[in-house]
Short mmCIF file of C-alpha atoms and ligand atoms in Angstrom, two decimals:
data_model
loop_
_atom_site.label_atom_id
_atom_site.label_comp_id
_atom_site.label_asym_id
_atom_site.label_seq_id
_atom_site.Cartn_x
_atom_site.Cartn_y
_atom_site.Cartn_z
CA UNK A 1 -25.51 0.96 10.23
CA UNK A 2 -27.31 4.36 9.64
CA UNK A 3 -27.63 5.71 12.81
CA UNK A 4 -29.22 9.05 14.87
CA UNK A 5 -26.17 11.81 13.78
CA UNK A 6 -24.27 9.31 11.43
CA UNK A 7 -23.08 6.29 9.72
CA UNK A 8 -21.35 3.48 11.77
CA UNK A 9 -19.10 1.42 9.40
CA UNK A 10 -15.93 -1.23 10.04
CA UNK A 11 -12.70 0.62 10.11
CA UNK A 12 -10.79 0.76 6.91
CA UNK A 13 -8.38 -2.08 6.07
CA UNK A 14 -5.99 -0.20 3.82
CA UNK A 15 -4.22 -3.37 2.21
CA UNK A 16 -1.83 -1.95 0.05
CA UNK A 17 0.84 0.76 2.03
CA UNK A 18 4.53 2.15 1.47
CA UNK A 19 4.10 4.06 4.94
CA UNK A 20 7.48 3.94 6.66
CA UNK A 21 10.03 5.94 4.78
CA UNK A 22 11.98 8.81 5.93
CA UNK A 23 11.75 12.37 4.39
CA UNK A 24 8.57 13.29 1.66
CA UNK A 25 9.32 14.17 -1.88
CA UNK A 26 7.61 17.36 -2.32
CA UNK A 27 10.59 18.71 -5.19
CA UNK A 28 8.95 15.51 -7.39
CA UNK A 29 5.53 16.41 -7.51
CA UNK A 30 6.71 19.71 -8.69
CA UNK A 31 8.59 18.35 -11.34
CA UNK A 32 5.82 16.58 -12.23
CA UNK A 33 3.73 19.66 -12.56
CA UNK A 34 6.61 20.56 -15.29
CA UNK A 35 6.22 17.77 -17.26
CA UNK A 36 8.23 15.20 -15.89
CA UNK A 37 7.31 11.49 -16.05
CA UNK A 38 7.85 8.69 -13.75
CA UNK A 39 10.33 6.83 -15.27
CA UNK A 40 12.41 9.91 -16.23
CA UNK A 41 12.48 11.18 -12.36
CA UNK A 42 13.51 7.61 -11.38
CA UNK A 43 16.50 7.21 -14.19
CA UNK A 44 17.32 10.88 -12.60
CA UNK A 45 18.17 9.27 -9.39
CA UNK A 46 14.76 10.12 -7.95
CA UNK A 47 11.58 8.00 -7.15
CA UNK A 48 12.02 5.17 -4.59
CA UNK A 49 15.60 5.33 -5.39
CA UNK A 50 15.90 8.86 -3.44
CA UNK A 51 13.69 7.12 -0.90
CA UNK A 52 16.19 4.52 -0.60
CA UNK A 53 19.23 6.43 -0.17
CA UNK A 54 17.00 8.51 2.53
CA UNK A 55 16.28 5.47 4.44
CA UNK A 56 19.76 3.78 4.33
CA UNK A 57 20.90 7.12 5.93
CA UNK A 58 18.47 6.88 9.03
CA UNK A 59 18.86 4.98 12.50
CA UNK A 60 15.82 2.73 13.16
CA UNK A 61 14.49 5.02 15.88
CA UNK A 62 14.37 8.03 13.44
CA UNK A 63 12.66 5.90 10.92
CA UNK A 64 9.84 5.10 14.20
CA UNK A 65 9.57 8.58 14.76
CA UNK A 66 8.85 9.92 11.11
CA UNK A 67 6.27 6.87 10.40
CA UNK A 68 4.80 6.76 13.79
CA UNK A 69 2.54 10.25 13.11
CA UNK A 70 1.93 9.34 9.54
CA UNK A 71 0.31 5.79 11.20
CA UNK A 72 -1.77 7.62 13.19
CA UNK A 73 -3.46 9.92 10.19
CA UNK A 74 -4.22 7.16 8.28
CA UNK A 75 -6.05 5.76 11.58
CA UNK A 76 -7.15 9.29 12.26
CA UNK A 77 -9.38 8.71 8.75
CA UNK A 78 -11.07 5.68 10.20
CA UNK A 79 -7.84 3.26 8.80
CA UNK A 80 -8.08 0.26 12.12
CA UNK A 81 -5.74 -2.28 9.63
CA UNK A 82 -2.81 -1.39 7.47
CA UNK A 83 -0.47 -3.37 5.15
CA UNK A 84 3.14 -1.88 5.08
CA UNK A 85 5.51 -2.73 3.18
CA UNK A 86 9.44 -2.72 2.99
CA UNK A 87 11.21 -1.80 -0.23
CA UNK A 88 13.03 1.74 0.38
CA UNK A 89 15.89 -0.39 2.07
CA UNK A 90 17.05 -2.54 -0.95
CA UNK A 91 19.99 -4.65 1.20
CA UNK A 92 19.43 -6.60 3.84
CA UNK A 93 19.96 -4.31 6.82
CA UNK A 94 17.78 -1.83 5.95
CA UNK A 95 15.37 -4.03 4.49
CA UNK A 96 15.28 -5.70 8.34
CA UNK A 97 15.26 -1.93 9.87
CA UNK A 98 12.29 -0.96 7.96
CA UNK A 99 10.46 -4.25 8.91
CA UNK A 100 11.21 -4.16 12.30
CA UNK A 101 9.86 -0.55 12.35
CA UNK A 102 6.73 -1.79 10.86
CA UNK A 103 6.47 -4.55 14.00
CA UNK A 104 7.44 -2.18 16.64
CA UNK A 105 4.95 0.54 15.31
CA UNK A 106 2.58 -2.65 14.90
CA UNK A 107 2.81 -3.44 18.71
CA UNK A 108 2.84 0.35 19.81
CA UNK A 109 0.20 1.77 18.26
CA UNK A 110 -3.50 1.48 18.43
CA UNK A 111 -4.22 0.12 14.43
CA UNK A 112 -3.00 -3.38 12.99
CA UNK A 113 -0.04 -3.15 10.78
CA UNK A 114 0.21 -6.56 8.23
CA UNK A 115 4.34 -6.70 6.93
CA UNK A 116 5.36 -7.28 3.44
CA UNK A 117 8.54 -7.98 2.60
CA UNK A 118 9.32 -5.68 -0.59
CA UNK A 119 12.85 -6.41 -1.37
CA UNK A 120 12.33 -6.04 -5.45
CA UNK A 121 10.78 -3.27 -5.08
CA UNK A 122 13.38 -1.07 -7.54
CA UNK A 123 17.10 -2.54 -8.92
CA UNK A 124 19.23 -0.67 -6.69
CA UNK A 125 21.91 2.02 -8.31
CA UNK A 126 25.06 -0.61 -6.84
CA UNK A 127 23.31 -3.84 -9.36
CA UNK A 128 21.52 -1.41 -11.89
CA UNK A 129 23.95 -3.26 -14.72
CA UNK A 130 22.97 -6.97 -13.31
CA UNK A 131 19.17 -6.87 -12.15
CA UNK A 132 19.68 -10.89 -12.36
CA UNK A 133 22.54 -10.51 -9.49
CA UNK A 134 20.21 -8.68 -7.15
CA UNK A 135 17.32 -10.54 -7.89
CA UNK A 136 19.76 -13.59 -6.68
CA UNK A 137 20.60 -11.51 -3.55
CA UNK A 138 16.73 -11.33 -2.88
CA UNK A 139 16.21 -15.07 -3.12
CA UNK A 140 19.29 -16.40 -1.81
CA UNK A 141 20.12 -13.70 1.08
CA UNK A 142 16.81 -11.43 2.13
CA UNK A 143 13.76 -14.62 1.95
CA UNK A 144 15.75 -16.91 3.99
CA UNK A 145 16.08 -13.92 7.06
CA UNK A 146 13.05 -12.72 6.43
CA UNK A 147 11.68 -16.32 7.20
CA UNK A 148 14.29 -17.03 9.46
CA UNK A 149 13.02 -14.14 11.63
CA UNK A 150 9.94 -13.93 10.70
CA UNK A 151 9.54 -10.25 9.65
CA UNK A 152 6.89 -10.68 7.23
CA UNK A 153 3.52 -12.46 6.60
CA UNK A 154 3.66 -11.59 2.63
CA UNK A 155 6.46 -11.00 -0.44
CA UNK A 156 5.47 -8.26 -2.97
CA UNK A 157 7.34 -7.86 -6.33
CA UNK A 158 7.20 -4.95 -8.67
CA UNK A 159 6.55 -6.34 -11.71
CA UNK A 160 6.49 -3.42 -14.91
CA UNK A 161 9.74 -2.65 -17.22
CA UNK A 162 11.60 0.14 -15.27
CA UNK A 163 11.19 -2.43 -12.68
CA UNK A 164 11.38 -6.51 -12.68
CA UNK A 165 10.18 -8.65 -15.40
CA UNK A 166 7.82 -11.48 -14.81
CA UNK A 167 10.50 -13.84 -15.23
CA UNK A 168 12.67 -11.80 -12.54
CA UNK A 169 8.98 -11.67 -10.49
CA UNK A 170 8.05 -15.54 -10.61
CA UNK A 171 11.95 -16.65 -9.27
CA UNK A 172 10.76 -13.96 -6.39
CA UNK A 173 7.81 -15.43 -5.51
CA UNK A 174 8.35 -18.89 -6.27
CA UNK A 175 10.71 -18.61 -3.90
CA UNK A 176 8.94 -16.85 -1.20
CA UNK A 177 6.09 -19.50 -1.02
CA UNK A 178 8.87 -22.02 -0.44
CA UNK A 179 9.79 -19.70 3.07
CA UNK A 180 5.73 -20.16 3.47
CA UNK A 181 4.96 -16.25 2.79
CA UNK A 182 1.68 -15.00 0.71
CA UNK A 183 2.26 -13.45 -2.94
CA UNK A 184 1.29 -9.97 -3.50
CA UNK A 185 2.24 -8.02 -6.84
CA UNK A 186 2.51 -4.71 -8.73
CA UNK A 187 1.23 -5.78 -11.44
CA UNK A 188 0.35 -3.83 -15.05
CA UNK A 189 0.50 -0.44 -13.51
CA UNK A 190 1.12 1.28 -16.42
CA UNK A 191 0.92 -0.76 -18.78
CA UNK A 192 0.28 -4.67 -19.47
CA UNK A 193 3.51 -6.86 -18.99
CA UNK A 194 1.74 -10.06 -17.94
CA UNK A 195 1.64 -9.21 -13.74
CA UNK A 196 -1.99 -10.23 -13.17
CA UNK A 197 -1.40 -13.11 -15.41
CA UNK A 198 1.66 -14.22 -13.38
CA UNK A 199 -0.47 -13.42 -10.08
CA UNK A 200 -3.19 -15.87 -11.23
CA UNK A 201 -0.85 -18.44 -12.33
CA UNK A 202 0.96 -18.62 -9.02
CA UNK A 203 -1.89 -18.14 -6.75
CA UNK A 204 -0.91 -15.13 -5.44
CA UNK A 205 -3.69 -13.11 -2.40
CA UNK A 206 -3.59 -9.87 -4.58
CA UNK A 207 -2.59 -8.60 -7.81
CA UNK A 208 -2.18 -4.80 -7.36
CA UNK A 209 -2.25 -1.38 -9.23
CA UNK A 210 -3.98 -2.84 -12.54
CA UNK A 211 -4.00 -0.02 -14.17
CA UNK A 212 -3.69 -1.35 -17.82
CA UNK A 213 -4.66 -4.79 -17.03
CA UNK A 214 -6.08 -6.86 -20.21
CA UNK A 215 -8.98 -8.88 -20.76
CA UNK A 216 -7.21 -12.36 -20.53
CA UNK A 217 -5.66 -10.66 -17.37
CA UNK A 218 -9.19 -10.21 -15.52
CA UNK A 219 -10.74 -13.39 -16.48
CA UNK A 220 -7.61 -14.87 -15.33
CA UNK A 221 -7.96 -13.43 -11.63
CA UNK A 222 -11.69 -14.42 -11.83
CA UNK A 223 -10.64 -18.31 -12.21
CA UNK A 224 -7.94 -18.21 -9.73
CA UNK A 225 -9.61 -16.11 -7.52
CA UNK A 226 -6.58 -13.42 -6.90
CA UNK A 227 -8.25 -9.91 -5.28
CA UNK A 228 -7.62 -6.96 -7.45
CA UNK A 229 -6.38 -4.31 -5.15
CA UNK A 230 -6.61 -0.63 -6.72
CA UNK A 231 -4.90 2.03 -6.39
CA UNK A 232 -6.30 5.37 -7.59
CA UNK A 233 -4.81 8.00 -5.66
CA UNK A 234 -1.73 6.81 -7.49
CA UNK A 235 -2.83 7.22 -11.29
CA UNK A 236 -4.43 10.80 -10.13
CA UNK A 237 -1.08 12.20 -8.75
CA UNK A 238 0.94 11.01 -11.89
CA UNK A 239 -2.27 12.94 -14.00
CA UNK A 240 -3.18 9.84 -15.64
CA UNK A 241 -6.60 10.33 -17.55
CA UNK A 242 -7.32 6.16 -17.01
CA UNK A 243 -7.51 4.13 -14.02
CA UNK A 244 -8.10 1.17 -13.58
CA UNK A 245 -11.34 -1.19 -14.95
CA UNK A 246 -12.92 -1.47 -11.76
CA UNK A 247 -16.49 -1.88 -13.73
CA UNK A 248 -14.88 -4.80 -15.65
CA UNK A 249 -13.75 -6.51 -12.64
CA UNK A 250 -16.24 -6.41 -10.52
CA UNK A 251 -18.41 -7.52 -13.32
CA UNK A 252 -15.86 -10.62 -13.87
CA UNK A 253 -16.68 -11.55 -10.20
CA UNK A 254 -13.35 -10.44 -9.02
CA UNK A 255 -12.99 -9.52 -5.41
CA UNK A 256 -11.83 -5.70 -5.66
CA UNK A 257 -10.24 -3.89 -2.81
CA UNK A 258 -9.69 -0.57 -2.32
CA UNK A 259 -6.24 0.88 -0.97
CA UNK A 260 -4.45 4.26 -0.88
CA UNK A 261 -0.77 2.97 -2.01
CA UNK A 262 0.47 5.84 0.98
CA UNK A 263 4.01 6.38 0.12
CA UNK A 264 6.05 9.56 -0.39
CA UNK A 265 6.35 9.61 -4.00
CA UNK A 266 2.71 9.10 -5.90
CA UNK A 267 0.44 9.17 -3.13
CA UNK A 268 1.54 10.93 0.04
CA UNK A 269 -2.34 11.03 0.94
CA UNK A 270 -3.44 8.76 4.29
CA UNK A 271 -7.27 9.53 3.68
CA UNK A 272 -9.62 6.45 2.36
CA UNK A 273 -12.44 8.67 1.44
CA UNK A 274 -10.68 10.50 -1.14
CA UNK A 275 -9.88 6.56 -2.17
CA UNK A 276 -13.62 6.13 -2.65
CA UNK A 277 -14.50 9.14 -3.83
CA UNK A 278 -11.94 8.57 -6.48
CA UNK A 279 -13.26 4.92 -6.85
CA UNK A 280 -16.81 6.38 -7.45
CA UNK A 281 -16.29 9.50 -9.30
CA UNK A 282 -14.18 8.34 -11.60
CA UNK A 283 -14.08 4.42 -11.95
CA UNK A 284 -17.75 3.66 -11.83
CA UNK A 285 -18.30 1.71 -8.54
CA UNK A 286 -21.29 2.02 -6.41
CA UNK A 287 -20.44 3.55 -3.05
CA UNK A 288 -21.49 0.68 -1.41
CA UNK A 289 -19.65 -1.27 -3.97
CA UNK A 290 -16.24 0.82 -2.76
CA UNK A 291 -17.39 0.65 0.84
CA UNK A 292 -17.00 -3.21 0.42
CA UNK A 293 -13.89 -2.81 -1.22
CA UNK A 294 -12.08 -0.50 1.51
CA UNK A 295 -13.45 -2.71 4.26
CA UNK A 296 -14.15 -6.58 3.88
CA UNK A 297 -12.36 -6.79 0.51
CA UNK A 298 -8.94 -5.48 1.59
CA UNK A 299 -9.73 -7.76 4.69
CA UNK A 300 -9.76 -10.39 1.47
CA UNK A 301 -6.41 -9.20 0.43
CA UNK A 302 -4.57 -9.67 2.96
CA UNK A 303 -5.67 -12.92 4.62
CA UNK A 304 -7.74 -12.22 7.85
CA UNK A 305 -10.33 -14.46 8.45
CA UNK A 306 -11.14 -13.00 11.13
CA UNK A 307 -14.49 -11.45 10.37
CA UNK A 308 -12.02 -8.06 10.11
CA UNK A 309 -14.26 -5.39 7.62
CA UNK A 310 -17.30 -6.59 8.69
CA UNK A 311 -19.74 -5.29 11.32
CA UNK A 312 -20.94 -8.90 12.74
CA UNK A 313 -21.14 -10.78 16.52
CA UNK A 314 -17.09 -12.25 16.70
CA UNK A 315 -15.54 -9.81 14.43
CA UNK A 316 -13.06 -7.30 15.95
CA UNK A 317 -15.14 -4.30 16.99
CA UNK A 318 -13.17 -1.70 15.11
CA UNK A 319 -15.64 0.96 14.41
CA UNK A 320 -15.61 4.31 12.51
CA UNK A 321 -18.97 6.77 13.31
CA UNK A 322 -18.78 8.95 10.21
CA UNK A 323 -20.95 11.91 10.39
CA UNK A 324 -23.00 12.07 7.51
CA UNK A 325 -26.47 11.16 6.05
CA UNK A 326 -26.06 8.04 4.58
CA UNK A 327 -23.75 5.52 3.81
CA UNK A 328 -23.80 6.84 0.14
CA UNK A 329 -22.94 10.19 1.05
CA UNK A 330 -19.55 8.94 2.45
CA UNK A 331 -17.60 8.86 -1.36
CA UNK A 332 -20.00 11.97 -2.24
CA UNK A 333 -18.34 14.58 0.10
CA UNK A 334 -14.89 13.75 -2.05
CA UNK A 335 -12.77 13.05 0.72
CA UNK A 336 -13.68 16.04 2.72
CA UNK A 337 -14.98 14.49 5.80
CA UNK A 338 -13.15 12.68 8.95
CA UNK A 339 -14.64 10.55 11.54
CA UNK A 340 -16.35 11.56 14.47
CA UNK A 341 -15.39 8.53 16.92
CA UNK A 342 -13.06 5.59 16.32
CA UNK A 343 -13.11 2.28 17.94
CA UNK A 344 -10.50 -0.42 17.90
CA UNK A 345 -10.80 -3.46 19.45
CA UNK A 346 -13.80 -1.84 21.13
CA UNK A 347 -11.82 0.92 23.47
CA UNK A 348 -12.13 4.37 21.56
CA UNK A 349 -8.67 6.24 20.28
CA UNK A 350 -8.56 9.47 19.14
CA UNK A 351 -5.11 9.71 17.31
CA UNK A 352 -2.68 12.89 17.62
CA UNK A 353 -1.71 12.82 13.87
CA UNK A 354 -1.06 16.90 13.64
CA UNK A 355 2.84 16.33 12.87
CA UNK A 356 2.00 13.94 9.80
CA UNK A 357 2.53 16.25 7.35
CA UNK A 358 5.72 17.79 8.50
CA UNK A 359 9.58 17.44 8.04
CA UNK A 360 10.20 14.11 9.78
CA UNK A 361 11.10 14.83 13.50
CA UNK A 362 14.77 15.35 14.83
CA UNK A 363 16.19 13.04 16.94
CA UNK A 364 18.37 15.69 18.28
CA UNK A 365 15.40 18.15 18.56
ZN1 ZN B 401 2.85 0.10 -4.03
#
């Protein structure tokens, strides 16, 4: 709605988050600057792996207090609904602190956080000679609590080599839908192993990341319907010069959402307009194209029938007043604009997020 002084659009549902983890990784992105790939910081011990040993190291309380500011800047950039995943935990107790964060922070604080339960999200250092024994510990240990306590609404796999392969990926999932969870996947970040594929073929909600996605890939998400969540702030840190075929999706008829992939290594950035200015500027969507895409289509990706994304009598009135011209101006100020009011669930918020960016806070003080 283009209104007197501004634009009133649904809050953001960012459908794709890493958002509780402990410490940032500034020292990467400066090895990065030095010419330092993503696989070769993560055989180096760094990547989600440092993120792991980080988070094994923290209580659950610290772990609330360095996510709970971080929560409320991706809210303070008009964010009402967030996915968050697990994954930095990689055994079952952390795995169960991080998810637990993710429900207390869900009942706290004034946005709606969906869990996913990440547990391949990296081999862990203790199995990296017998991915096929942790892969077992995921199926046979972490789904059943997961379910049993019923931590999570979806199971995400990260399917690339570095990672799992989509044999490792399907025993994941097959075995999640048996504990009744959704399938989400990393799939063909970087390049194409089959993940969107294996998405379509299992009927997973999403198939994420797509970065080198093929042909048979997209017309195989158009037949089974699987939303193609991407992910550009990600390919943009790592100074990738592609991203992903949003033109040739769309185009297919696939239902595209737009996320920011928030996580401490390749895209420590909570702000969705830089997400569709990125989507605009450099993958050839229509703003109104990626305003669809932030809004009703990660509403897609994660399951919420709710009318959530849309501005409509019965939907949840969560309401971002952005002040600018149009609605196609949004994605044209690159990311350099912030809400004027926020509404969520029709009672306004205006989120202290001024401590995001810092060290995470001491317990001790
Ligand atoms: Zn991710």
């Amino acid at each position: 709605v283009e209104c007197d002084g501004g634009v009133l659009l649904p809050g953001w549902v960012d459908s794709h988050t890493h958002a509780v983890f402990g410490r940032w990784r500034v020292e990467e992105f400066v090895l990065r600057t030095q010419g330092a790939d993503y696989g070769e910081i993560l055989r180096r011990g760094g990547g989600i792996l440092a993120s792991v040993a980080d988070v094994r190291a923290r209580s659950e309380d610290e772990l609330m207090a360095c996510a709970r500011p971080r929560l409320l800047a991706l809210l303070a950039w008009g964010t009402t609904t967030a996915e968050v995943k697990s994954g930095y935990g990689l055994r079952w107790e952390d795995e169960r602190k991080l998810l637990r964060v993710i429900a207390r922070l869900d009942a706290e604080l004034p946005l709606d956080l969906v869990p996913t339960f990440l547990g391949a999200h990296a081999v862990p250092s203790e199995f990296a000679d017998r991915p096929d024994a942790y892969v077992d510990l995921v199926v046979e240990e972490m789904l059943p609590a997961v379910a049993a306590e019923g931590l999570a609404r979806f199971c995400d796999v990260f399917v690339e080599p570095g990672a799992f392969t989509p044999a490792q990926g399907r025993r994941v999932l097959e075995a999640a839908r048996r504990w009744g969870l959704g399938l989400k996947l990393h799939a063909d970040e970087f390049v194409h192993s089959g993940g969107a594929e294996l998405a379509a073929e299992l009927g997973a909600i999403s198939a994420d990341h797509l970065g080198a996605v093929s042909d048979e890939g997209i017309a195989a998400l158009a037949r089974a319907g699987v939303v193609a969540t991407l992910l550009p702030l990600t390919l943009f840190a790592l100074g990738q010069r592609r991203y992903a075929p949003a033109r040739a999706l769309l185009d297919a008829g696939v239902e595209v959402a737009l996320a920011t992939d928030f996580n401490p290594g390749t895209a420590p950035c909570p702000a969705m307009p830089w997400v569709l200015a990125a989507a605009c500027a450099q993958m050839g969507m229509h703003p109104r194209e990626a305003i669809r895409a932030a809004t009703a289509g990660g509403a897609a990706a994660l399951g919420l029938g709710d009318g959530r994304g849309t501005l409509r009598p019965g939907a949840p009135a969560d309401l971002v007043l952005w002040p600018v011209e149009s609605v196609d101006a949004l994605p044209y100020h690159l990311g350099a604009v912030m809400p004027r009011a926020i509404w969520k669930r029709g009672a306004r918020v205006a989120p202290d997020w001024l401590s995001a960016f810092g060290p995470c806070p001491s317990l001790e003080g």
